[in-house]
C-alpha cells in the first residue's frame, strides 16, 4: 500500500511539474478557434434516411470493442480507448438509437495513468454489467498501464461517475462479469492455454472464475477453462476472446469473438445447462461475420465481431459489435467502429439479423422511437458537421487527450482555446499537448484558425493527423532564424521498430501577424493539407498525399486515425532549404 501511495504521489508531482512548466509557456501559447469538422462520405449521400430509419455504425470512428447493459429503460455502452484519456468512453441511451456522450469511466489520472504507454496499450475490451441484486453497475477491463492488470469499478449511477479501480487477481484479457438469478457472480475472460498445452499460434481459451460480490474479488482456486480453442479445436481456431455470458429460459449462453480482429473475425455462441459448462457450440456458428464476401463489394463493411447482446425496446434483442469501413484502397483509417443489428432469438440460439450477408448502412427504427441523432445533445452519425469555438463553459467530450488529461494543457482564452505547449513532441511515448478529435468519415475536412507567433525553432503549433507516434503528419507554424514558416512533415516508423524517421515534405514562409487557417482534408485515401492567410482562399501545401500511414493495417495497432490541435516546445521539424 505504501509503495502504491508513493507511486501515486510521484505521478501527481510529475503532472504538477508538467502543468507548472506549461504555465510558464502560456504567454507564448497558440490560440485555436473556430474548429469545424465536416463529414462527407458518399455512402450517406447515396443512402438518405427515411423517416423510420437510422444509420449504423452508431458510433463512427475509433470506438471499438463495445459492451452494453441495461437498467430499466436506460442503456449504457462502453468501448475501448487504449492510451486515450479519459479511459473507456461511455454512452447512454433510452432507445439504442439516440446516444448521449458521458465522457470516460477512468477519468482520474491518479488512478489510471497511461503516460508512458504505447497508443494501442492503455485499456481495452471493457465489459459493463448491471447487477439488479445490489442495484450496482460494474465496468471491468484490462489495463496495460501502471501495473493495474485486470480491474473493476462500480457505481450506482453511471451519470454521476465511478468508484476507484479494484485490482483483480487473474491474468488474461477481455473480462466480463455476469450475475445469475441467485445473485452469484462469475467472471469470464480470454487467456492462454495452461502451460505446455498450447497447440498452435493463436490458440486461446475462455476461463471462468467465481466472483465474491461482497468483497469484489475472484475466488482463488475456482478458475476453470470452459472453452478450449473455439468452436472446433480440430480446425485450429484462433483468438477465441471477448466472452459474454447470458441466461435465457433457464439455459446459459456464452458468446465470444473468434478468428482475430481482422478479415476472419466472427461471433460464435455456445450453450450450457450450467454457468460453468460444459458449453456446446451452436451448429449454426458463426452467428455474425463478414468474411465470406467479395473483397471489392460496394460500401464494404468488414472485420465484424466482438459483440454484446441486450434486450432492447419492445423486447427485441439487439447486438452491438465492432466492424470497419475500409476506403477505396482497402485501408482502415476510421478504425474499428461500433455497429448495431437486431438479433433474432426466437429459436434456441441467437442470430444477428442480416449479419451473415453484406452489412447495409441503414436499419429500421425500433417501433415508437424517433431519430434525434445530432439533435438535442445526442451524438451525431451519418454525414454531419461539428463546430466548436470553445466558448461553452464545458469542453465537448469528443475532444480527448493522449496519455494524459486534456485539462493539463488547455486554457480558455478570450477568442478561443490556448494549448500550453509541452516539451514533448508528437513522436514521443509521453503525454503530448494535443487535443484530439477522432476521424469519423473516410472523406472529411478538419479546419481551424490559429493565432500564434513562435519564439524559436523549438516552438511549433498547428494540426496533426495521427495513427500512432510513428505514423502521422504534422502541419504547423514554426520559426527559422528571423522568418516564420508553415511546415508539413511526415513521421514514419519502418516495421514499427527502431527510430522514427521524420521528413519535411514542404514548407512556405508565412506572415504570423494575422491568424492563419489550417485544414486537413481527405477523400478516401487521398489527404491534403491546406492553409489560408486571408481566411477565405485556401492554398495546398505538399500536394495530395496517401493516407496509408494513418490506417490500422499499415501502421499496426488497434486505434483509428485522430485529428489534433497540437503545440510543442520540443519541435525538431525544420523548413526545407
GROMACS .gro file of N, CA and C in nm, residues 1-11 110 146-147:
model
   42
    1UNK      N    1   0.083  -0.120   0.000
    1UNK     CA    2   0.000   0.000   0.000
    1UNK      C    3   0.087   0.126   0.000
    2UNK      N    4   0.193   0.122   0.083
    2UNK     CA    5   0.282   0.239   0.089
    2UNK      C    6   0.348   0.263  -0.044
    3UNK      N    7   0.388   0.153  -0.111
    3UNK     CA    8   0.451   0.165  -0.242
    3UNK      C    9   0.356   0.227  -0.343
    4UNK      N   10   0.227   0.184  -0.340
    4UNK     CA   11   0.126   0.238  -0.431
    4UNK      C   12   0.106   0.386  -0.405
    5UNK      N   13   0.100   0.425  -0.275
    5UNK     CA   14   0.082   0.566  -0.242
    5UNK      C   15   0.200   0.649  -0.289
    6UNK      N   16   0.322   0.591  -0.278
    6UNK     CA   17   0.441   0.663  -0.325
    6UNK      C   18   0.437   0.685  -0.475
    7UNK      N   19   0.395   0.582  -0.548
    7UNK     CA   20   0.385   0.593  -0.694
    7UNK      C   21   0.283   0.700  -0.732
    8UNK      N   22   0.168   0.699  -0.663
    8UNK     CA   23   0.065   0.799  -0.691
    8UNK      C   24   0.115   0.939  -0.659
    9UNK      N   25   0.192   0.951  -0.551
    9UNK     CA   26   0.248   1.081  -0.513
    9UNK      C   27   0.345   1.130  -0.620
   10UNK      N   28   0.431   1.040  -0.667
   10UNK     CA   29   0.528   1.075  -0.772
   10UNK      C   30   0.457   1.117  -0.900
   11UNK      N   31   0.350   1.043  -0.934
   11UNK     CA   32   0.272   1.076  -1.053
   11UNK      C   33   0.210   1.214  -1.043
  110UNK      N   34  -0.471   1.000  -1.130
  110UNK     CA   35  -0.401   0.938  -1.017
  110UNK      C   36  -0.427   0.788  -1.010
  146UNK      N   37   0.052   0.128  -1.557
  146UNK     CA   38   0.061   0.145  -1.413
  146UNK      C   39   0.054   0.017  -1.333
  147UNK      N   40   0.077  -0.097  -1.396
  147UNK     CA   41   0.072  -0.223  -1.325
  147UNK      C   42  -0.065  -0.262  -1.276
   0.00000   0.00000   0.00000
